[in-house]
mmCIF file of C-alpha atoms and ligand atoms in Angstrom:
data_model
loop_
_atom_site.group_PDB
_atom_site.id
_atom_site.type_symbol
_atom_site.label_atom_id
_atom_site.label_comp_id
_atom_site.label_asym_id
_atom_site.label_seq_id
_atom_site.Cartn_x
_atom_site.Cartn_y
_atom_site.Cartn_z
ATOM 1 C CA UNK A 1 -0.097 0.103 0.047
ATOM 2 C CA UNK A 2 1.190 3.580 -0.930
ATOM 3 C CA UNK A 3 2.702 5.340 2.110
ATOM 4 C CA UNK A 4 0.467 8.367 2.991
ATOM 5 C CA UNK A 5 1.959 11.542 4.529
ATOM 6 C CA UNK A 6 0.245 14.148 6.698
ATOM 7 C CA UNK A 7 1.018 17.679 7.132
ATOM 8 C CA UNK A 8 -0.163 18.733 10.470
ATOM 9 C CA UNK A 9 -1.033 22.440 11.781
ATOM 10 C CA UNK A 10 -1.557 22.912 15.667
ATOM 11 C CA UNK A 11 -2.047 26.516 16.771
ATOM 12 C CA UNK A 12 -5.224 26.419 19.153
ATOM 13 C CA UNK A 13 -3.567 28.050 22.210
ATOM 14 C CA UNK A 14 0.192 29.151 22.942
ATOM 15 C CA UNK A 15 2.083 26.602 20.766
ATOM 16 C CA UNK A 16 2.858 27.131 16.812
ATOM 17 C CA UNK A 17 3.441 23.556 15.499
ATOM 18 C CA UNK A 18 3.949 21.745 12.241
ATOM 19 C CA UNK A 19 4.560 17.896 11.843
ATOM 20 C CA UNK A 20 4.580 15.622 9.178
ATOM 21 C CA UNK A 21 3.353 12.016 10.164
ATOM 22 C CA UNK A 22 3.325 9.049 7.882
ATOM 23 C CA UNK A 23 0.551 6.724 7.877
ATOM 24 C CA UNK A 24 -0.674 8.058 11.371
ATOM 25 C CA UNK A 25 1.788 6.306 13.303
ATOM 26 C CA UNK A 26 5.494 7.513 12.339
ATOM 27 C CA UNK A 27 6.824 10.844 12.936
ATOM 28 C CA UNK A 28 8.882 12.228 10.274
ATOM 29 C CA UNK A 29 9.445 15.640 11.789
ATOM 30 C CA UNK A 30 7.986 18.100 14.283
ATOM 31 C CA UNK A 31 8.683 21.582 15.105
ATOM 32 C CA UNK A 32 7.026 23.309 18.183
ATOM 33 C CA UNK A 33 7.254 26.915 18.978
ATOM 34 C CA UNK A 34 6.453 27.472 22.562
ATOM 35 C CA UNK A 35 5.083 31.076 23.684
ATOM 36 C CA UNK A 36 5.488 29.938 27.621
ATOM 37 C CA UNK A 37 8.048 32.481 28.177
ATOM 38 C CA UNK A 38 5.907 35.253 26.910
ATOM 39 C CA UNK A 39 2.729 34.614 28.875
ATOM 40 C CA UNK A 40 4.747 33.812 32.155
ATOM 41 C CA UNK A 41 4.718 37.293 32.782
ATOM 42 C CA UNK A 42 0.815 37.421 32.548
ATOM 43 C CA UNK A 43 0.286 34.459 34.822
ATOM 44 C CA UNK A 44 -1.619 32.812 31.849
ATOM 45 C CA UNK A 45 -2.195 32.726 28.057
ATOM 46 C CA UNK A 46 -3.357 36.116 26.775
ATOM 47 C CA UNK A 47 -5.190 35.410 23.857
ATOM 48 C CA UNK A 48 -4.182 38.636 21.657
ATOM 49 C CA UNK A 49 -0.888 38.065 22.421
ATOM 50 C CA UNK A 50 -1.002 34.506 21.542
ATOM 51 C CA UNK A 51 -2.358 35.324 18.160
ATOM 52 C CA UNK A 52 0.385 37.932 17.215
ATOM 53 C CA UNK A 53 2.823 35.239 18.155
ATOM 54 C CA UNK A 54 1.523 32.595 15.759
ATOM 55 C CA UNK A 55 1.331 35.159 13.057
ATOM 56 C CA UNK A 56 5.070 36.075 13.586
ATOM 57 C CA UNK A 57 6.060 32.267 13.754
ATOM 58 C CA UNK A 58 3.727 30.298 11.231
ATOM 59 C CA UNK A 59 5.463 30.618 8.017
ATOM 60 C CA UNK A 60 9.072 30.266 9.984
ATOM 61 C CA UNK A 61 7.518 26.578 11.799
ATOM 62 C CA UNK A 62 6.139 25.532 8.467
ATOM 63 C CA UNK A 63 9.390 26.128 6.565
ATOM 64 C CA UNK A 64 11.543 24.627 9.285
ATOM 65 C CA UNK A 65 9.313 21.344 9.713
ATOM 66 C CA UNK A 66 9.667 20.773 5.830
ATOM 67 C CA UNK A 67 13.135 21.290 5.852
ATOM 68 C CA UNK A 68 13.988 19.125 8.814
ATOM 69 C CA UNK A 69 11.861 16.205 7.175
ATOM 70 C CA UNK A 70 13.540 17.132 3.674
ATOM 71 C CA UNK A 71 10.106 17.137 1.998
ATOM 72 C CA UNK A 72 8.007 19.764 0.351
ATOM 73 C CA UNK A 73 4.257 20.044 0.301
ATOM 74 C CA UNK A 74 3.882 18.575 -2.730
ATOM 75 C CA UNK A 75 5.147 15.345 -1.139
ATOM 76 C CA UNK A 76 2.135 15.717 1.272
ATOM 77 C CA UNK A 77 -1.130 13.903 0.594
ATOM 78 C CA UNK A 78 -3.169 15.929 2.749
ATOM 79 C CA UNK A 79 -2.968 19.125 5.269
ATOM 80 C CA UNK A 80 -4.688 18.453 8.699
ATOM 81 C CA UNK A 81 -5.377 21.533 10.936
ATOM 82 C CA UNK A 82 -7.171 22.014 14.419
ATOM 83 C CA UNK A 83 -10.058 23.729 13.510
ATOM 84 C CA UNK A 84 -11.354 23.986 17.418
ATOM 85 C CA UNK A 85 -11.901 24.273 20.058
ATOM 86 C CA UNK A 86 -9.322 26.779 21.323
ATOM 87 C CA UNK A 87 -8.537 30.493 21.196
ATOM 88 C CA UNK A 88 -10.427 31.924 18.148
ATOM 89 C CA UNK A 89 -7.627 34.309 17.050
ATOM 90 C CA UNK A 90 -4.781 31.705 17.365
ATOM 91 C CA UNK A 91 -6.702 28.900 15.667
ATOM 92 C CA UNK A 92 -7.545 31.455 12.522
ATOM 93 C CA UNK A 93 -3.715 31.668 11.932
ATOM 94 C CA UNK A 94 -3.101 27.941 11.796
ATOM 95 C CA UNK A 95 -6.411 27.666 9.619
ATOM 96 C CA UNK A 96 -5.523 30.329 6.926
ATOM 97 C CA UNK A 97 -2.147 28.700 6.671
ATOM 98 C CA UNK A 98 -3.642 25.747 6.025
ATOM 99 C CA UNK A 99 -6.072 26.632 3.536
ATOM 100 C CA UNK A 100 -3.550 28.559 1.983
ATOM 101 C CA UNK A 101 -1.174 25.581 1.339
ATOM 102 C CA UNK A 102 -3.972 23.485 0.470
ATOM 103 C CA UNK A 103 -5.134 25.762 -2.040
ATOM 104 C CA UNK A 104 -1.815 26.517 -3.545
ATOM 105 C CA UNK A 105 -0.646 22.962 -3.809
ATOM 106 C CA UNK A 106 -4.282 21.611 -4.478
ATOM 107 C CA UNK A 107 -4.192 19.217 -1.531
ATOM 108 C CA UNK A 108 -7.050 18.254 0.614
ATOM 109 C CA UNK A 109 -7.985 19.993 3.721
ATOM 110 C CA UNK A 110 -8.776 17.836 6.773
ATOM 111 C CA UNK A 111 -10.082 19.524 10.009
ATOM 112 C CA UNK A 112 -9.059 18.147 13.113
ATOM 113 C CA UNK A 113 -10.789 18.410 16.755
ATOM 114 C CA UNK A 114 -8.251 19.338 18.942
ATOM 115 C CA UNK A 115 -9.267 16.633 21.642
ATOM 116 C CA UNK A 116 -9.215 14.102 18.824
ATOM 117 C CA UNK A 117 -5.698 15.214 18.100
ATOM 118 C CA UNK A 118 -4.504 14.441 22.115
ATOM 119 C CA UNK A 119 -6.214 10.982 21.607
ATOM 120 C CA UNK A 120 -4.553 10.159 18.434
ATOM 121 C CA UNK A 121 -1.129 11.237 19.995
ATOM 122 C CA UNK A 122 -1.328 7.413 21.478
ATOM 123 C CA UNK A 123 -1.344 6.106 18.001
ATOM 124 C CA UNK A 124 2.295 7.364 17.680
ATOM 125 C CA UNK A 125 3.123 5.058 20.471
ATOM 126 C CA UNK A 126 1.426 1.845 19.457
ATOM 127 C CA UNK A 127 -1.732 1.480 16.836
ATOM 128 C CA UNK A 128 -4.782 2.205 19.236
ATOM 129 C CA UNK A 129 -6.676 -1.077 19.998
ATOM 130 C CA UNK A 130 -10.614 -0.938 20.394
ATOM 131 C CA UNK A 131 -13.139 -0.535 22.175
ATOM 132 C CA UNK A 132 -11.100 1.719 24.133
ATOM 133 C CA UNK A 133 -11.871 4.228 27.247
ATOM 134 C CA UNK A 134 -9.801 7.820 26.617
ATOM 135 C CA UNK A 135 -9.098 9.988 29.370
ATOM 136 C CA UNK A 136 -8.249 13.597 28.125
ATOM 137 C CA UNK A 137 -6.653 15.707 30.607
ATOM 138 C CA UNK A 138 -5.371 19.146 29.568
ATOM 139 C CA UNK A 139 -5.377 22.854 30.369
ATOM 140 C CA UNK A 140 -8.966 23.352 28.706
ATOM 141 C CA UNK A 141 -10.326 19.912 28.913
ATOM 142 C CA UNK A 142 -10.983 16.973 31.230
ATOM 143 C CA UNK A 143 -13.183 14.285 29.207
ATOM 144 C CA UNK A 144 -13.684 10.604 29.349
ATOM 145 C CA UNK A 145 -14.811 8.873 26.086
ATOM 146 C CA UNK A 146 -15.682 5.782 24.563
ATOM 147 C CA UNK A 147 -14.505 4.541 21.341
ATOM 148 C CA UNK A 148 -15.527 1.416 19.293
ATOM 149 C CA UNK A 149 -13.483 2.224 16.402
ATOM 150 C CA UNK A 150 -11.405 5.046 14.996
ATOM 151 C CA UNK A 151 -13.329 8.436 14.848
ATOM 152 C CA UNK A 152 -16.154 6.851 16.702
ATOM 153 C CA UNK A 153 -16.340 9.230 19.987
ATOM 154 C CA UNK A 154 -19.125 8.907 22.586
ATOM 155 C CA UNK A 155 -18.515 11.444 25.464
ATOM 156 C CA UNK A 156 -19.224 9.421 28.929
ATOM 157 C CA UNK A 157 -18.521 12.258 30.934
ATOM 158 C CA UNK A 158 -16.438 15.614 31.626
ATOM 159 C CA UNK A 159 -15.691 18.589 34.008
ATOM 160 C CA UNK A 160 -18.685 20.524 35.372
ATOM 161 C CA UNK A 161 -16.359 23.461 36.149
ATOM 162 C CA UNK A 162 -12.313 23.733 35.316
ATOM 163 C CA UNK A 163 -10.475 21.561 33.610
ATOM 164 C CA UNK A 164 -7.995 19.550 35.396
ATOM 165 C CA UNK A 165 -4.858 21.306 34.181
ATOM 166 C CA UNK A 166 -6.521 24.812 34.538
ATOM 167 C CA UNK A 167 -6.848 23.903 38.143
ATOM 168 C CA UNK A 168 -3.171 22.747 38.568
ATOM 169 C CA UNK A 169 -2.217 26.196 36.943
ATOM 170 C CA UNK A 170 -4.497 28.235 39.526
ATOM 171 C CA UNK A 171 -3.127 26.175 42.872
ATOM 172 C CA UNK A 172 0.171 26.657 41.356
ATOM 173 C CA UNK A 173 -0.409 30.438 40.956
ATOM 174 C CA UNK A 174 -1.706 30.767 44.605
ATOM 175 C CA UNK A 175 1.429 29.640 45.949
ATOM 176 C CA UNK A 176 3.861 31.619 43.998
ATOM 177 C CA UNK A 177 4.409 29.120 41.178
ATOM 178 C CA UNK A 178 4.874 31.030 37.438
ATOM 179 C CA UNK A 179 2.434 29.468 34.615
ATOM 180 C CA UNK A 180 2.026 26.488 33.340
ATOM 181 C CA UNK A 181 2.180 25.338 37.249
ATOM 182 C CA UNK A 182 1.526 21.904 36.413
ATOM 183 C CA UNK A 183 5.217 20.678 35.633
ATOM 184 C CA UNK A 184 6.426 22.176 38.874
ATOM 185 C CA UNK A 185 3.564 20.792 41.114
ATOM 186 C CA UNK A 186 4.386 17.422 39.536
ATOM 187 C CA UNK A 187 8.123 17.590 40.856
ATOM 188 C CA UNK A 188 7.276 18.914 44.225
ATOM 189 C CA UNK A 189 4.402 15.975 44.664
ATOM 190 C CA UNK A 190 7.271 13.427 44.824
ATOM 191 C CA UNK A 191 9.221 15.031 47.305
ATOM 192 C CA UNK A 192 6.394 16.235 49.820
ATOM 193 C CA UNK A 193 3.833 14.361 52.108
ATOM 194 C CA UNK A 194 0.234 14.316 51.818
ATOM 195 C CA UNK A 195 -0.601 15.975 55.225
ATOM 196 C CA UNK A 196 -3.325 18.886 54.192
ATOM 197 C CA UNK A 197 -7.123 17.755 54.593
ATOM 198 C CA UNK A 198 -8.497 18.328 51.038
ATOM 199 C CA UNK A 199 -11.552 17.323 49.598
ATOM 200 C CA UNK A 200 -11.739 14.699 46.801
ATOM 201 C CA UNK A 201 -13.866 16.417 44.246
ATOM 202 C CA UNK A 202 -17.067 15.040 42.872
ATOM 203 C CA UNK A 203 -16.687 11.741 44.895
ATOM 204 C CA UNK A 204 -19.906 10.259 43.178
ATOM 205 C CA UNK A 205 -20.958 7.422 40.698
ATOM 206 C CA UNK A 206 -21.285 9.352 37.912
ATOM 207 C CA UNK A 207 -18.534 9.816 34.795
ATOM 208 C CA UNK A 208 -18.292 13.676 35.620
ATOM 209 C CA UNK A 209 -15.414 15.674 36.926
ATOM 210 C CA UNK A 210 -15.507 18.688 39.112
ATOM 211 C CA UNK A 211 -12.272 20.765 40.029
ATOM 212 C CA UNK A 212 -13.279 24.421 41.309
ATOM 213 C CA UNK A 213 -14.391 23.137 44.714
ATOM 214 C CA UNK A 214 -10.697 21.522 45.404
ATOM 215 C CA UNK A 215 -9.191 24.506 43.855
ATOM 216 C CA UNK A 216 -11.309 26.792 46.106
ATOM 217 C CA UNK A 217 -10.417 24.636 49.275
ATOM 218 C CA UNK A 218 -6.599 24.856 48.406
ATOM 219 C CA UNK A 219 -6.787 28.821 47.859
ATOM 220 C CA UNK A 220 -8.899 29.044 51.325
ATOM 221 C CA UNK A 221 -6.263 26.520 53.111
ATOM 222 C CA UNK A 222 -3.144 29.079 51.597
ATOM 223 C CA UNK A 223 -5.291 32.364 53.020
ATOM 224 C CA UNK A 224 -6.057 30.834 56.382
ATOM 225 C CA UNK A 225 -2.587 29.827 56.891
ATOM 226 C CA UNK A 226 -1.193 32.942 55.876
ATOM 227 C CA UNK A 227 -3.507 34.749 58.176
ATOM 228 C CA UNK A 228 -2.364 32.832 60.982
ATOM 229 C CA UNK A 229 1.180 33.763 59.955
ATOM 230 C CA UNK A 230 1.958 29.982 59.297
ATOM 231 C CA UNK A 231 4.360 29.177 56.395
ATOM 232 C CA UNK A 232 2.774 26.727 53.460
ATOM 233 C CA UNK A 233 4.683 23.568 53.077
ATOM 234 C CA UNK A 234 4.627 23.950 49.231
ATOM 235 C CA UNK A 235 5.699 20.417 48.609
ATOM 236 C CA UNK A 236 3.077 18.726 51.062
ATOM 237 C CA UNK A 237 0.509 20.916 49.431
ATOM 238 C CA UNK A 238 1.398 19.838 45.894
ATOM 239 C CA UNK A 239 1.449 16.360 47.146
ATOM 240 C CA UNK A 240 -2.105 16.523 49.083
ATOM 241 C CA UNK A 241 -3.450 18.573 46.149
ATOM 242 C CA UNK A 242 -2.197 16.097 43.652
ATOM 243 C CA UNK A 243 -3.443 12.874 45.450
ATOM 244 C CA UNK A 244 -6.963 14.162 45.378
ATOM 245 C CA UNK A 245 -6.998 14.884 41.848
ATOM 246 C CA UNK A 246 -5.560 11.204 41.308
ATOM 247 C CA UNK A 247 -8.470 9.749 43.229
ATOM 248 C CA UNK A 248 -10.728 11.425 41.290
ATOM 249 C CA UNK A 249 -9.464 10.664 37.966
ATOM 250 C CA UNK A 250 -8.513 7.179 38.580
ATOM 251 C CA UNK A 251 -12.050 6.559 40.286
ATOM 252 C CA UNK A 252 -14.212 7.638 37.504
ATOM 253 C CA UNK A 253 -11.534 5.917 34.641
ATOM 254 C CA UNK A 254 -11.505 2.551 36.113
ATOM 255 C CA UNK A 255 -15.357 2.632 36.857
ATOM 256 C CA UNK A 256 -15.836 3.280 33.045
ATOM 257 C CA UNK A 257 -13.674 0.639 32.047
ATOM 258 C CA UNK A 258 -15.520 -1.550 34.511
ATOM 259 C CA UNK A 259 -18.834 -0.714 33.325
ATOM 260 C CA UNK A 260 -18.188 -0.787 29.644
ATOM 261 C CA UNK A 261 -16.371 -4.142 29.914
ATOM 262 C CA UNK A 262 -13.178 -2.383 27.926
ATOM 263 C CA UNK A 263 -9.872 -3.764 28.260
ATOM 264 C CA UNK A 264 -8.130 -0.722 26.937
ATOM 265 C CA UNK A 265 -7.382 2.552 28.155
ATOM 266 C CA UNK A 266 -5.532 5.690 26.906
ATOM 267 C CA UNK A 267 -4.584 8.665 28.613
ATOM 268 C CA UNK A 268 -3.579 11.962 26.801
ATOM 269 C CA UNK A 269 -3.412 15.574 27.133
ATOM 270 C CA UNK A 270 -0.995 18.043 28.955
ATOM 271 C CA UNK A 271 -1.632 16.934 32.211
ATOM 272 C CA UNK A 272 -0.866 13.257 31.058
ATOM 273 C CA UNK A 273 2.688 14.163 31.194
ATOM 274 C CA UNK A 274 2.072 14.054 35.362
ATOM 275 C CA UNK A 275 4.666 11.085 36.533
ATOM 276 C CA UNK A 276 2.235 10.084 39.618
ATOM 277 C CA UNK A 277 -1.071 10.151 37.302
ATOM 278 C CA UNK A 278 0.879 8.175 34.554
ATOM 279 C CA UNK A 279 2.334 5.824 37.232
ATOM 280 C CA UNK A 280 -0.855 5.383 39.052
ATOM 281 C CA UNK A 281 -2.851 4.213 35.994
ATOM 282 C CA UNK A 282 0.140 1.958 35.302
ATOM 283 C CA UNK A 283 -0.216 0.220 38.558
ATOM 284 C CA UNK A 284 -4.161 0.099 38.350
ATOM 285 C CA UNK A 285 -4.185 -1.288 34.941
ATOM 286 C CA UNK A 286 -1.754 -3.880 35.708
ATOM 287 C CA UNK A 287 -4.002 -4.883 38.338
ATOM 288 C CA UNK A 288 -6.861 -5.166 36.463
ATOM 289 C CA UNK A 289 -5.276 -6.553 33.423
ATOM 290 C CA UNK A 290 -6.374 -3.546 30.992
ATOM 291 C CA UNK A 291 -3.586 -2.625 28.343
ATOM 292 C CA UNK A 292 -2.711 1.015 28.931
ATOM 293 C CA UNK A 293 -1.314 3.391 26.575
ATOM 294 C CA UNK A 294 -0.065 7.150 27.359
ATOM 295 C CA UNK A 295 1.770 9.179 24.781
ATOM 296 C CA UNK A 296 5.737 10.113 25.089
ATOM 297 C CA UNK A 297 5.874 13.193 27.478
ATOM 298 C CA UNK A 298 6.680 15.554 24.378
ATOM 299 C CA UNK A 299 3.272 14.398 22.576
ATOM 300 C CA UNK A 300 1.463 15.016 25.758
ATOM 301 C CA UNK A 301 1.280 18.688 25.397
ATOM 302 C CA UNK A 302 -0.035 20.619 22.202
ATOM 303 C CA UNK A 303 1.791 19.542 19.122
ATOM 304 C CA UNK A 304 1.051 19.019 15.659
ATOM 305 C CA UNK A 305 2.245 15.525 15.405
ATOM 306 C CA UNK A 306 -1.038 14.445 17.205
ATOM 307 C CA UNK A 307 -3.014 16.583 14.691
ATOM 308 C CA UNK A 308 -1.318 14.986 11.642
ATOM 309 C CA UNK A 309 -1.975 11.519 13.180
ATOM 310 C CA UNK A 310 -5.841 12.145 14.098
ATOM 311 C CA UNK A 311 -5.760 13.966 10.223
ATOM 312 C CA UNK A 312 -4.708 10.507 8.810
ATOM 313 C CA UNK A 313 -7.611 8.508 10.189
ATOM 314 C CA UNK A 314 -9.948 11.496 9.417
ATOM 315 C CA UNK A 315 -8.497 11.428 5.667
ATOM 316 C CA UNK A 316 -8.892 7.830 5.281
ATOM 317 C CA UNK A 317 -12.572 8.053 6.263
ATOM 318 C CA UNK A 318 -13.153 11.090 3.631
ATOM 319 C CA UNK A 319 -13.502 13.548 6.297
ATOM 320 C CA UNK A 320 -11.901 16.371 4.172
ATOM 321 C CA UNK A 321 -13.206 20.049 3.702
ATOM 322 C CA UNK A 322 -13.665 22.986 1.374
ATOM 323 C CA UNK A 323 -12.039 26.102 1.791
ATOM 324 C CA UNK A 324 -14.757 27.573 3.444
ATOM 325 C CA UNK A 325 -13.994 25.720 6.572
ATOM 326 C CA UNK A 326 -14.184 28.263 9.732
ATOM 327 C CA UNK A 327 -12.177 27.585 13.211
ATOM 328 C CA UNK A 328 -14.535 27.163 16.082
ATOM 329 C CA UNK A 329 -13.833 28.083 19.806
ATOM 330 C CA UNK A 330 -15.968 25.369 21.154
ATOM 331 C CA UNK A 331 -17.382 22.424 19.278
ATOM 332 C CA UNK A 332 -18.249 18.733 20.637
ATOM 333 C CA UNK A 333 -15.816 16.074 19.616
ATOM 334 C CA UNK A 334 -16.519 14.539 16.545
HETATM 335 O O1 LIG B 401 -2.627 19.930 26.267
HETATM 336 P P1 LIG B 401 -2.133 21.095 26.733
HETATM 337 O O2 LIG B 401 -0.794 21.582 26.331
HETATM 338 O O3 LIG B 401 -3.028 22.352 26.358
HETATM 339 C C1 LIG B 401 -4.334 22.236 26.360
HETATM 340 O O4 LIG B 401 -4.951 21.771 25.386
HETATM 341 O O5 LIG B 401 -4.927 22.759 27.304
HETATM 342 O O6 LIG B 401 -2.119 20.882 28.364
HETATM 343 C C2 LIG B 401 -1.303 22.441 29.070
HETATM 344 C C3 LIG B 401 -1.613 21.887 30.592
HETATM 345 C C4 LIG B 401 -1.390 23.050 31.503
HETATM 346 O O7 LIG B 401 -2.517 23.158 32.554
HETATM 347 C C5 LIG B 401 -0.056 22.395 32.284
HETATM 348 O O8 LIG B 401 -0.362 22.837 33.723
HETATM 349 C C6 LIG B 401 -0.289 21.208 32.374
HETATM 350 O O9 LIG B 401 -0.858 20.686 31.029
HETATM 351 N N1 LIG B 401 0.528 20.372 32.531
HETATM 352 C C7 LIG B 401 0.731 19.325 33.505
HETATM 353 C C8 LIG B 401 1.855 18.672 33.342
HETATM 354 N N2 LIG B 401 2.730 19.164 32.399
HETATM 355 C C9 LIG B 401 1.686 19.937 31.661
HETATM 356 N N3 LIG B 401 0.187 19.005 34.780
HETATM 357 C C10 LIG B 401 0.679 18.622 35.588
HETATM 358 N N4 LIG B 401 1.741 17.547 35.390
HETATM 359 C C11 LIG B 401 2.722 17.966 34.651
HETATM 360 N N5 LIG B 401 3.649 17.192 34.351
HETATM 361 ZN ZN1 LIG B 402 -4.147 20.760 24.049
#
């Protein structure tokens, strides 16, 4: 069978990224230009600044990716792009670049949902096995999805308020850790002790999550301790916070696997880079005889390799679009 090369573009938040992936599973070249240092000064992503940086970076990132691979757009079978959800100004930059390439080089244009990209980052590890449960944990999303086959997404549950990554970043901020706080809390939590009393969020039998209560509990705890003149034991707080997050994520996910009688789990999204979350799922899956995959660390946070991987399957299914394609700040996974 002829090899299929997909050129992927991702620009939904603060990473401008392009990638070439062969047959949906083999990464040929990826370039990621992160704006973290720009947004750090503001404590979070500033949408207008993000769009301007995408405009500045996009052509360089495209050229660098092609150069790295030693290929041209004419070697590609299709152009896949994140059309949503995300920051609308940021999305538009990647989308316009993709449309321009598709039009000039007469290539099919493949719209990819950002969450689908995160899920398909796992196909770069090994071919996805169905049926599966996917847990997507990122800065903007916390979702449990059941998949019978490629591109068949049944949402089982999701967060009722904050996304888990958003909660990590806000908790980090209140104890003086710069954006994005997740990686620092991850490091600290391996050195601290679980000594602070915090609630397990939405500890019920549903597949939904809620993180705003846990976030508020941490903020209140920090303020109370400050008022009493007590110093916060940051590493212990990171450990206590993270253990409650893990209890919530693992309880709902393992329940979904059991209820649906599914033997394959994939975990994806920026927060899937978390060492303890990866380890805890690994242990539980070994115990329950579940086949578990999680992307390499570099493919957990936003990147275009995952968009190209997902784009390959969309392309095989004929899910292409004409040039009237528009970006969407929110959209259900499909
Ligand atoms: O997937 P992603 O790059 O962007 C979205 O689609 O939202 O995820 C970014 C999020 C941030 O909230 C960041 O703090 C979190 O992922 N994150 C982590 C870790 N690495 C990134 N959270 C916990 N532990 C980590 N190691
Ligand atoms: Zn993402």
